[in-house]
PDB file of C-alpha atoms in Angstrom:
ATOM      1  CA  MET Q   1     -39.880  -5.578 -25.295  1.00  0.00           C
ATOM      2  CA  LYS Q   2     -39.191  -8.982 -23.801  1.00  0.00           C
ATOM      3  CA  SER Q   3     -41.486 -10.495 -21.208  1.00  0.00           C
ATOM      4  CA  LYS Q   4     -39.932 -11.815 -18.015  1.00  0.00           C
ATOM      5  CA  THR Q   5     -40.520 -15.428 -17.090  1.00  0.00           C
ATOM      6  CA  ASP Q   6     -38.633 -17.844 -14.884  1.00  0.00           C
ATOM      7  CA  ARG Q   7     -38.879 -21.110 -12.968  1.00  0.00           C
ATOM      8  CA  LEU Q   8     -40.384 -20.818  -9.509  1.00  0.00           C
ATOM      9  CA  ASP Q   9     -37.266 -22.030  -7.684  1.00  0.00           C
ATOM     10  CA  ARG Q  10     -35.036 -19.483  -9.422  1.00  0.00           C
ATOM     11  CA  TYR Q  11     -37.538 -16.717  -8.757  1.00  0.00           C
ATOM     12  CA  ILE Q  12     -37.717 -17.590  -5.034  1.00  0.00           C
ATOM     13  CA  SER Q  13     -33.937 -17.670  -4.700  1.00  0.00           C
ATOM     14  CA  ARG Q  14     -33.623 -14.188  -6.217  1.00  0.00           C
ATOM     15  CA  ASN Q  15     -36.452 -12.615  -4.264  1.00  0.00           C
ATOM     16  CA  SER Q  16     -36.173 -14.152  -0.801  1.00  0.00           C
ATOM     17  CA  GLU Q  17     -33.704 -15.518   1.723  1.00  0.00           C
ATOM     18  CA  PHE Q  18     -34.322 -19.062   0.512  1.00  0.00           C
ATOM     19  CA  SER Q  19     -32.143 -20.922  -1.980  1.00  0.00           C
ATOM     20  CA  ILE Q  20     -33.117 -22.841  -5.097  1.00  0.00           C
ATOM     21  CA  SER Q  21     -32.827 -26.120  -3.201  1.00  0.00           C
ATOM     22  CA  ASP Q  22     -35.075 -24.778  -0.403  1.00  0.00           C
ATOM     23  CA  THR Q  23     -37.965 -24.182  -2.776  1.00  0.00           C
ATOM     24  CA  ARG Q  24     -38.946 -27.838  -3.107  1.00  0.00           C
ATOM     25  CA  LEU Q  25     -39.561 -28.014   0.658  1.00  0.00           C
ATOM     26  CA  LEU Q  26     -41.455 -24.701   0.603  1.00  0.00           C
ATOM     27  CA  VAL Q  27     -43.765 -26.115  -2.070  1.00  0.00           C
ATOM     28  CA  ALA Q  28     -44.275 -29.350  -0.093  1.00  0.00           C
ATOM     29  CA  GLN Q  29     -45.087 -27.336   3.038  1.00  0.00           C
ATOM     30  CA  LYS Q  30     -47.656 -25.295   1.063  1.00  0.00           C
ATOM     31  CA  ARG Q  31     -45.950 -22.009   1.856  1.00  0.00           C
ATOM     32  CA  ILE Q  32     -46.010 -20.553  -1.693  1.00  0.00           C
ATOM     33  CA  ILE Q  33     -49.133 -19.220  -3.398  1.00  0.00           C
ATOM     34  CA  LEU Q  34     -49.217 -18.319  -7.087  1.00  0.00           C
ATOM     35  CA  ASP Q  35     -52.222 -16.333  -8.336  1.00  0.00           C
ATOM     36  CA  GLY Q  36     -54.360 -17.607  -5.462  1.00  0.00           C
ATOM     37  CA  CYS Q  37     -53.392 -21.272  -5.895  1.00  0.00           C
ATOM     38  CA  LEU Q  38     -50.904 -23.313  -3.888  1.00  0.00           C
ATOM     39  CA  ALA Q  39     -47.694 -23.865  -5.840  1.00  0.00           C
ATOM     40  CA  SER Q  40     -47.374 -27.456  -7.007  1.00  0.00           C
ATOM     41  CA  SER Q  41     -43.902 -27.666  -8.547  1.00  0.00           C
ATOM     42  CA  VAL Q  42     -40.564 -25.868  -8.467  1.00  0.00           C
ATOM     43  CA  GLN Q  43     -40.721 -25.900 -12.271  1.00  0.00           C
ATOM     44  CA  GLN Q  44     -43.850 -23.745 -12.464  1.00  0.00           C
ATOM     45  CA  ARG Q  45     -43.340 -20.642 -14.569  1.00  0.00           C
ATOM     46  CA  VAL Q  46     -43.478 -17.246 -12.900  1.00  0.00           C
ATOM     47  CA  THR Q  47     -44.137 -14.292 -15.209  1.00  0.00           C
ATOM     48  CA  GLU Q  48     -43.747 -10.607 -14.531  1.00  0.00           C
ATOM     49  CA  PHE Q  49     -47.455 -10.508 -13.632  1.00  0.00           C
ATOM     50  CA  THR Q  50     -47.706 -13.617 -11.446  1.00  0.00           C
ATOM     51  CA  HIS Q  51     -48.953 -12.763  -7.953  1.00  0.00           C
ATOM     52  CA  VAL Q  52     -46.432 -14.506  -5.686  1.00  0.00           C
ATOM     53  CA  VAL Q  53     -46.939 -14.917  -1.914  1.00  0.00           C
ATOM     54  CA  LEU Q  54     -44.405 -16.643   0.340  1.00  0.00           C
ATOM     55  CA  ASP Q  55     -45.274 -17.210   4.002  1.00  0.00           C
ATOM     56  CA  GLY Q  56     -47.967 -14.552   3.710  1.00  0.00           C
ATOM     57  CA  GLN Q  57     -45.592 -11.953   2.245  1.00  0.00           C
ATOM     58  CA  CYS Q  58     -46.251 -10.665  -1.272  1.00  0.00           C
ATOM     59  CA  LEU Q  59     -43.145 -10.914  -3.453  1.00  0.00           C
ATOM     60  CA  ASN Q  60     -44.728  -9.676  -6.676  1.00  0.00           C
ATOM     61  CA  ASP Q  61     -47.955  -7.780  -7.283  1.00  0.00           C
ATOM     62  CA  SER Q  62     -47.258  -6.287 -10.728  1.00  0.00           C
ATOM     63  CA  LYS Q  63     -50.340  -5.833 -12.878  1.00  0.00           C
ATOM     64  CA  PRO Q  64     -50.598  -5.653 -16.669  1.00  0.00           C
ATOM     65  CA  VAL Q  65     -51.655  -2.322 -18.157  1.00  0.00           C
ATOM     66  CA  TYR Q  66     -53.292  -1.933 -21.574  1.00  0.00           C
ATOM     67  CA  LEU Q  67     -54.099   1.564 -22.825  1.00  0.00           C
ATOM     68  CA  MET Q  68     -55.298   3.198 -26.013  1.00  0.00           C
ATOM     69  CA  LEU Q  69     -54.401   6.754 -27.038  1.00  0.00           C
ATOM     70  CA  ASN Q  70     -55.664   9.052 -29.769  1.00  0.00           C
ATOM     71  CA  LYS Q  71     -52.328  10.480 -30.907  1.00  0.00           C
ATOM     72  CA  PRO Q  72     -52.315  14.057 -32.226  1.00  0.00           C
ATOM     73  CA  ARG Q  73     -50.146  15.336 -35.047  1.00  0.00           C
ATOM     74  CA  GLY Q  74     -46.645  16.424 -33.996  1.00  0.00           C
ATOM     75  CA  VAL Q  75     -46.339  13.967 -31.107  1.00  0.00           C
ATOM     76  CA  VAL Q  76     -43.615  11.346 -31.383  1.00  0.00           C
ATOM     77  CA  SER Q  77     -44.216   7.653 -30.749  1.00  0.00           C
ATOM     78  CA  ALA Q  78     -41.439   7.286 -28.200  1.00  0.00           C
ATOM     79  CA  THR Q  79     -41.020   7.251 -24.449  1.00  0.00           C
ATOM     80  CA  LYS Q  80     -38.340   9.982 -24.517  1.00  0.00           C
ATOM     81  CA  ASP Q  81     -37.474  12.692 -27.035  1.00  0.00           C
ATOM     82  CA  LEU Q  82     -35.454  15.890 -26.707  1.00  0.00           C
ATOM     83  CA  GLU Q  83     -37.295  17.821 -29.437  1.00  0.00           C
ATOM     84  CA  HIS Q  84     -40.945  16.778 -29.382  1.00  0.00           C
ATOM     85  CA  SER Q  85     -43.704  15.829 -26.980  1.00  0.00           C
ATOM     86  CA  THR Q  86     -44.061  12.071 -26.639  1.00  0.00           C
ATOM     87  CA  VAL Q  87     -47.108   9.867 -26.280  1.00  0.00           C
ATOM     88  CA  LEU Q  88     -46.175   9.301 -22.632  1.00  0.00           C
ATOM     89  CA  ASP Q  89     -46.380  13.060 -22.021  1.00  0.00           C
ATOM     90  CA  LEU Q  90     -50.091  12.812 -22.836  1.00  0.00           C
ATOM     91  CA  ILE Q  91     -50.830   9.966 -20.446  1.00  0.00           C
ATOM     92  CA  GLU Q  92     -51.828  10.248 -16.812  1.00  0.00           C
ATOM     93  CA  HIS Q  93     -51.343   6.820 -15.270  1.00  0.00           C
ATOM     94  CA  PRO Q  94     -49.458   5.809 -12.106  1.00  0.00           C
ATOM     95  CA  ARG Q  95     -47.454   3.200 -14.034  1.00  0.00           C
ATOM     96  CA  LYS Q  96     -46.930   5.059 -17.286  1.00  0.00           C
ATOM     97  CA  ASN Q  97     -43.139   4.859 -17.010  1.00  0.00           C
ATOM     98  CA  GLU Q  98     -43.421   1.068 -17.425  1.00  0.00           C
ATOM     99  CA  LEU Q  99     -45.250   1.388 -20.736  1.00  0.00           C
ATOM    100  CA  HIS Q 100     -43.995   0.874 -24.259  1.00  0.00           C
ATOM    101  CA  ILE Q 101     -45.672   1.499 -27.617  1.00  0.00           C
ATOM    102  CA  VAL Q 102     -47.273  -1.259 -29.666  1.00  0.00           C
ATOM    103  CA  GLY Q 103     -47.009  -0.246 -33.323  1.00  0.00           C
ATOM    104  CA  ARG Q 104     -45.554   3.221 -33.640  1.00  0.00           C
ATOM    105  CA  LEU Q 105     -46.993   6.045 -35.734  1.00  0.00           C
ATOM    106  CA  ASP Q 106     -44.914   8.652 -37.545  1.00  0.00           C
ATOM    107  CA  LEU Q 107     -44.613  12.150 -36.070  1.00  0.00           C
ATOM    108  CA  ASN Q 108     -47.386  13.593 -38.263  1.00  0.00           C
ATOM    109  CA  THR Q 109     -49.582  10.490 -38.372  1.00  0.00           C
ATOM    110  CA  THR Q 110     -52.561  10.643 -36.022  1.00  0.00           C
ATOM    111  CA  GLY Q 111     -54.916   8.158 -34.440  1.00  0.00           C
ATOM    112  CA  LEU Q 112     -54.958   4.961 -32.452  1.00  0.00           C
ATOM    113  CA  VAL Q 113     -51.865   3.941 -30.508  1.00  0.00           C
ATOM    114  CA  LEU Q 114     -51.747   1.028 -28.056  1.00  0.00           C
ATOM    115  CA  LEU Q 115     -49.457   1.036 -25.022  1.00  0.00           C
ATOM    116  CA  THR Q 116     -48.713  -1.689 -22.487  1.00  0.00           C
ATOM    117  CA  ASN Q 117     -46.197  -3.037 -19.988  1.00  0.00           C
ATOM    118  CA  ASP Q 118     -46.909  -6.598 -21.182  1.00  0.00           C
ATOM    119  CA  GLY Q 119     -44.042  -7.508 -23.486  1.00  0.00           C
ATOM    120  CA  ALA Q 120     -45.454 -10.872 -24.501  1.00  0.00           C
ATOM    121  CA  TRP Q 121     -48.753  -9.291 -25.548  1.00  0.00           C
ATOM    122  CA  SER Q 122     -47.171  -6.519 -27.605  1.00  0.00           C
ATOM    123  CA  ARG Q 123     -44.876  -8.991 -29.330  1.00  0.00           C
ATOM    124  CA  LYS Q 124     -47.825 -11.154 -30.367  1.00  0.00           C
ATOM    125  CA  ILE Q 125     -49.687  -8.077 -31.607  1.00  0.00           C
ATOM    126  CA  SER Q 126     -46.743  -7.189 -33.831  1.00  0.00           C
ATOM    127  CA  LEU Q 127     -46.015 -10.639 -35.269  1.00  0.00           C
ATOM    128  CA  PRO Q 128     -46.845 -10.933 -38.998  1.00  0.00           C
ATOM    129  CA  GLU Q 129     -48.280 -14.392 -38.281  1.00  0.00           C
ATOM    130  CA  THR Q 130     -50.983 -12.809 -36.109  1.00  0.00           C
ATOM    131  CA  LYS Q 131     -52.313 -11.039 -39.232  1.00  0.00           C
ATOM    132  CA  LEU Q 132     -53.886  -8.300 -37.153  1.00  0.00           C
ATOM    133  CA  GLU Q 133     -55.512  -5.744 -39.431  1.00  0.00           C
ATOM    134  CA  LYS Q 134     -54.716  -2.044 -39.072  1.00  0.00           C
ATOM    135  CA  THR Q 135     -57.013   0.446 -40.796  1.00  0.00           C
ATOM    136  CA  TYR Q 136     -56.060   3.979 -41.865  1.00  0.00           C
ATOM    137  CA  GLU Q 137     -57.817   6.945 -43.421  1.00  0.00           C
ATOM    138  CA  VAL Q 138     -55.587   8.570 -46.027  1.00  0.00           C
ATOM    139  CA  SER Q 139     -55.716  11.976 -47.726  1.00  0.00           C
ATOM    140  CA  LEU Q 140     -53.710  12.340 -50.945  1.00  0.00           C
ATOM    141  CA  SER Q 141     -52.414  15.053 -53.251  1.00  0.00           C
ATOM    142  CA  LYS Q 142     -53.615  13.405 -56.491  1.00  0.00           C
ATOM    143  CA  PRO Q 143     -56.862  11.704 -57.507  1.00  0.00           C
ATOM    144  CA  LEU Q 144     -57.325   7.998 -56.870  1.00  0.00           C
ATOM    145  CA  SER Q 145     -58.459   5.335 -59.328  1.00  0.00           C
ATOM    146  CA  GLU Q 146     -59.382   1.658 -59.390  1.00  0.00           C
ATOM    147  CA  GLU Q 147     -55.802   0.987 -60.505  1.00  0.00           C
ATOM    148  CA  TYR Q 148     -54.745   1.657 -56.906  1.00  0.00           C
ATOM    149  CA  VAL Q 149     -57.272  -0.841 -55.548  1.00  0.00           C
ATOM    150  CA  ALA Q 150     -55.999  -3.613 -57.814  1.00  0.00           C
ATOM    151  CA  ALA Q 151     -52.329  -2.857 -57.118  1.00  0.00           C
ATOM    152  CA  PHE Q 152     -52.794  -2.806 -53.349  1.00  0.00           C
ATOM    153  CA  ARG Q 153     -54.709  -6.075 -53.552  1.00  0.00           C
ATOM    154  CA  GLU Q 154     -51.829  -7.686 -55.458  1.00  0.00           C
ATOM    155  CA  GLY Q 155     -49.088  -6.133 -53.297  1.00  0.00           C
ATOM    156  CA  ILE Q 156     -46.620  -3.321 -54.000  1.00  0.00           C
ATOM    157  CA  TYR Q 157     -42.987  -4.153 -54.749  1.00  0.00           C
ATOM    158  CA  PHE Q 158     -40.390  -2.344 -52.608  1.00  0.00           C
ATOM    159  CA  ALA Q 159     -37.168  -2.429 -54.606  1.00  0.00           C
ATOM    160  CA  TYR Q 160     -34.913  -1.335 -51.722  1.00  0.00           C
ATOM    161  CA  GLU Q 161     -35.742  -4.440 -49.661  1.00  0.00           C
ATOM    162  CA  GLY Q 162     -36.581  -6.609 -52.655  1.00  0.00           C
ATOM    163  CA  ILE Q 163     -39.952  -7.555 -51.200  1.00  0.00           C
ATOM    164  CA  THR Q 164     -43.624  -7.285 -52.106  1.00  0.00           C
ATOM    165  CA  THR Q 165     -46.123  -6.103 -49.520  1.00  0.00           C
ATOM    166  CA  ARG Q 166     -48.884  -8.440 -48.433  1.00  0.00           C
ATOM    167  CA  PRO Q 167     -52.286  -7.937 -50.060  1.00  0.00           C
ATOM    168  CA  ALA Q 168     -54.067  -4.877 -48.682  1.00  0.00           C
ATOM    169  CA  SER Q 169     -57.638  -3.633 -48.981  1.00  0.00           C
ATOM    170  CA  LEU Q 170     -58.142  -0.126 -50.343  1.00  0.00           C
ATOM    171  CA  LYS Q 171     -61.560   1.519 -50.401  1.00  0.00           C
ATOM    172  CA  ILE Q 172     -61.848   4.817 -52.261  1.00  0.00           C
ATOM    173  CA  LEU Q 173     -63.955   7.250 -50.222  1.00  0.00           C
ATOM    174  CA  SER Q 174     -63.668  10.279 -52.495  1.00  0.00           C
ATOM    175  CA  GLU Q 175     -61.428  11.539 -55.261  1.00  0.00           C
ATOM    176  CA  TYR Q 176     -58.603  12.275 -52.820  1.00  0.00           C
ATOM    177  CA  THR Q 177     -59.358  10.108 -49.786  1.00  0.00           C
ATOM    178  CA  ALA Q 178     -59.334   6.372 -49.076  1.00  0.00           C
ATOM    179  CA  ARG Q 179     -59.507   3.813 -46.312  1.00  0.00           C
ATOM    180  CA  LEU Q 180     -56.642   1.333 -46.261  1.00  0.00           C
ATOM    181  CA  THR Q 181     -56.517  -1.939 -44.307  1.00  0.00           C
ATOM    182  CA  LEU Q 182     -53.306  -3.954 -44.073  1.00  0.00           C
ATOM    183  CA  VAL Q 183     -51.762  -6.616 -41.855  1.00  0.00           C
ATOM    184  CA  GLU Q 184     -48.135  -5.526 -41.742  1.00  0.00           C
ATOM    185  CA  GLY Q 185     -46.275  -2.408 -40.679  1.00  0.00           C
ATOM    186  CA  LYS Q 186     -43.079  -1.909 -42.609  1.00  0.00           C
ATOM    187  CA  TYR Q 187     -41.128   1.331 -42.388  1.00  0.00           C
ATOM    188  CA  HIS Q 188     -43.260   4.198 -43.808  1.00  0.00           C
ATOM    189  CA  GLN Q 189     -45.268   1.499 -45.573  1.00  0.00           C
ATOM    190  CA  VAL Q 190     -48.434   3.464 -46.331  1.00  0.00           C
ATOM    191  CA  LYS Q 191     -46.549   6.455 -47.726  1.00  0.00           C
ATOM    192  CA  ARG Q 192     -44.328   4.193 -49.796  1.00  0.00           C
ATOM    193  CA  MET Q 193     -47.268   2.245 -51.210  1.00  0.00           C
ATOM    194  CA  PHE Q 194     -48.886   5.427 -52.472  1.00  0.00           C
ATOM    195  CA  GLY Q 195     -45.433   6.667 -53.503  1.00  0.00           C
ATOM    196  CA  HIS Q 196     -45.489   3.827 -56.023  1.00  0.00           C
ATOM    197  CA  PHE Q 197     -47.999   6.014 -57.895  1.00  0.00           C
ATOM    198  CA  ARG Q 198     -46.086   9.242 -57.185  1.00  0.00           C
ATOM    199  CA  ASN Q 199     -49.003  10.284 -54.994  1.00  0.00           C
ATOM    200  CA  GLN Q 200     -48.069  12.128 -51.805  1.00  0.00           C
ATOM    201  CA  VAL Q 201     -49.837  11.314 -48.539  1.00  0.00           C
ATOM    202  CA  LEU Q 202     -51.036  14.597 -47.030  1.00  0.00           C
ATOM    203  CA  ALA Q 203     -52.675  13.156 -43.922  1.00  0.00           C
ATOM    204  CA  LEU Q 204     -52.714   9.707 -42.347  1.00  0.00           C
ATOM    205  CA  HIS Q 205     -54.969   8.649 -39.479  1.00  0.00           C
ATOM    206  CA  ARG Q 206     -55.148   5.181 -37.895  1.00  0.00           C
ATOM    207  CA  VAL Q 207     -58.729   4.369 -36.949  1.00  0.00           C
ATOM    208  CA  SER Q 208     -58.432   0.785 -35.735  1.00  0.00           C
ATOM    209  CA  VAL Q 209     -56.161  -2.077 -34.730  1.00  0.00           C
ATOM    210  CA  GLY Q 210     -58.001  -5.351 -35.098  1.00  0.00           C
ATOM    211  CA  SER Q 211     -61.414  -4.825 -33.533  1.00  0.00           C
ATOM    212  CA  ILE Q 212     -60.224  -1.935 -31.335  1.00  0.00           C
ATOM    213  CA  THR Q 213     -61.335   1.478 -32.572  1.00  0.00           C
ATOM    214  CA  LEU Q 214     -61.245   5.041 -31.330  1.00  0.00           C
ATOM    215  CA  GLU Q 215     -65.024   4.882 -31.100  1.00  0.00           C
ATOM    216  CA  GLY Q 216     -65.158   2.209 -28.416  1.00  0.00           C
ATOM    217  CA  GLU Q 217     -67.430   2.454 -25.372  1.00  0.00           C
ATOM    218  CA  GLY Q 218     -70.019   4.436 -27.295  1.00  0.00           C
ATOM    219  CA  GLU Q 219     -68.077   7.633 -27.980  1.00  0.00           C
ATOM    220  CA  GLN Q 220     -65.049   8.872 -29.866  1.00  0.00           C
ATOM    221  CA  LEU Q 221     -61.877   9.107 -27.814  1.00  0.00           C
ATOM    222  CA  ALA Q 222     -60.829  12.767 -27.878  1.00  0.00           C
ATOM    223  CA  GLU Q 223     -57.558  13.691 -29.552  1.00  0.00           C
ATOM    224  CA  GLY Q 224     -54.722  13.557 -27.043  1.00  0.00           C
ATOM    225  CA  SER Q 225     -56.771  11.472 -24.606  1.00  0.00           C
ATOM    226  CA  SER Q 226     -56.192   7.923 -23.420  1.00  0.00           C
ATOM    227  CA  ARG Q 227     -58.078   5.224 -21.534  1.00  0.00           C
ATOM    228  CA  PRO Q 228     -57.625   1.597 -20.465  1.00  0.00           C
ATOM    229  CA  LEU Q 229     -58.777  -1.118 -22.840  1.00  0.00           C
ATOM    230  CA  THR Q 230     -61.812  -2.961 -21.566  1.00  0.00           C
ATOM    231  CA  GLU Q 231     -61.826  -6.708 -20.955  1.00  0.00           C
ATOM    232  CA  GLU Q 232     -64.222  -7.062 -23.881  1.00  0.00           C
ATOM    233  CA  GLU Q 233     -61.869  -5.171 -26.207  1.00  0.00           C
ATOM    234  CA  LEU Q 234     -58.915  -7.294 -25.130  1.00  0.00           C
ATOM    235  CA  SER Q 235     -60.951 -10.450 -25.698  1.00  0.00           C
ATOM    236  CA  ARG Q 236     -62.166  -9.356 -29.148  1.00  0.00           C
ATOM    237  CA  LEU Q 237     -58.633  -8.513 -30.194  1.00  0.00           C
ATOM    238  CA  GLY Q 238     -57.890 -12.231 -30.256  1.00  0.00           C
ATOM    239  CA  VAL Q 239     -54.424 -11.927 -28.678  1.00  0.00           C
ATOM    240  CA  ARG Q 240     -54.284 -13.322 -25.173  1.00  0.00           C
ATOM    241  CA  ALA Q 241     -53.596 -10.711 -22.518  1.00  0.00           C
ATOM    242  CA  ALA Q 242     -52.020 -11.445 -19.160  1.00  0.00           C
ATOM    243  CA  LYS Q 243     -54.424 -12.166 -16.333  1.00  0.00           C
ATOM    244  CA  HIS Q 244     -54.001 -11.008 -12.780  1.00  0.00           C
ATOM    245  CA  GLN Q 245     -56.837 -12.635 -10.903  1.00  0.00           C
ATOM    246  CA  PHE Q 246     -56.322 -14.341  -7.592  1.00  0.00           C
ATOM    247  CA  ASP Q 247     -58.228 -15.147  -4.444  1.00  0.00           C
ATOM    248  CA  SER Q 248     -57.485 -13.809  -0.997  1.00  0.00           C
ATOM    249  CA  PRO Q 249     -55.468 -16.139   1.292  1.00  0.00           C
ATOM    250  CA  ALA Q 250     -58.727 -17.108   3.013  1.00  0.00           C
ATOM    251  CA  ARG Q 251     -59.945 -18.621  -0.266  1.00  0.00           C
ATOM    252  CA  ILE Q 252     -56.846 -20.390  -1.527  1.00  0.00           C
ATOM    253  CA  LYS Q 253     -57.587 -22.945  -4.233  1.00  0.00           C
ATOM    254  CA  ARG Q 254     -56.243 -26.369  -3.321  1.00  0.00           C
TER     255      ARG Q 254
END
């Protein structure tokens, strides 16, 4: 999902009675406030979450939303679906219809899903260059061996695309279960990596994205439940989130 950003003069012309050419005078007359500070240039960038006030009237007060959800089995990672319940059906939030999913899970995969209305943030989360680790618990139909660990560390070749997966960390927990950490999210990647060994994935559960886990704030997030990410969690994630902090007009920063 693309983030919305524009020059101040274009934004003012679309959202008020003033034209692009009028904006320079408005700035000089100190009639525009952006996030609690007087506007200084018509070339300033206005994002979808910039708090914009013109002559005391608020033109934009959109706020970024960042949620985590513990997705149950049988729920689809989509905003609309004619056959199945969606992740949005599980969420109670006044702005939930603005949200999109950051890193989808398959219908029968469970665990941590992130949702936001901040397109720039979700795009950065998903970029391979960000190298954000995702960790899964996997249950399999056949026994595991150290051969898996070595192969995952080297990367698994996907003949259809002609590519090799990035190195992944596999920790064997028991004969049939493992914990897998990887930094990419190709189509059905986990199932296909184990499919290299003809080993069927029986259950797949995402436990973390970066430093965000289902056990944040001291307790496990219940299946089907959601909550906002804390400022600390957003900070630890290492991907800059949008800010929406501004002073009241009585405390304008000059």
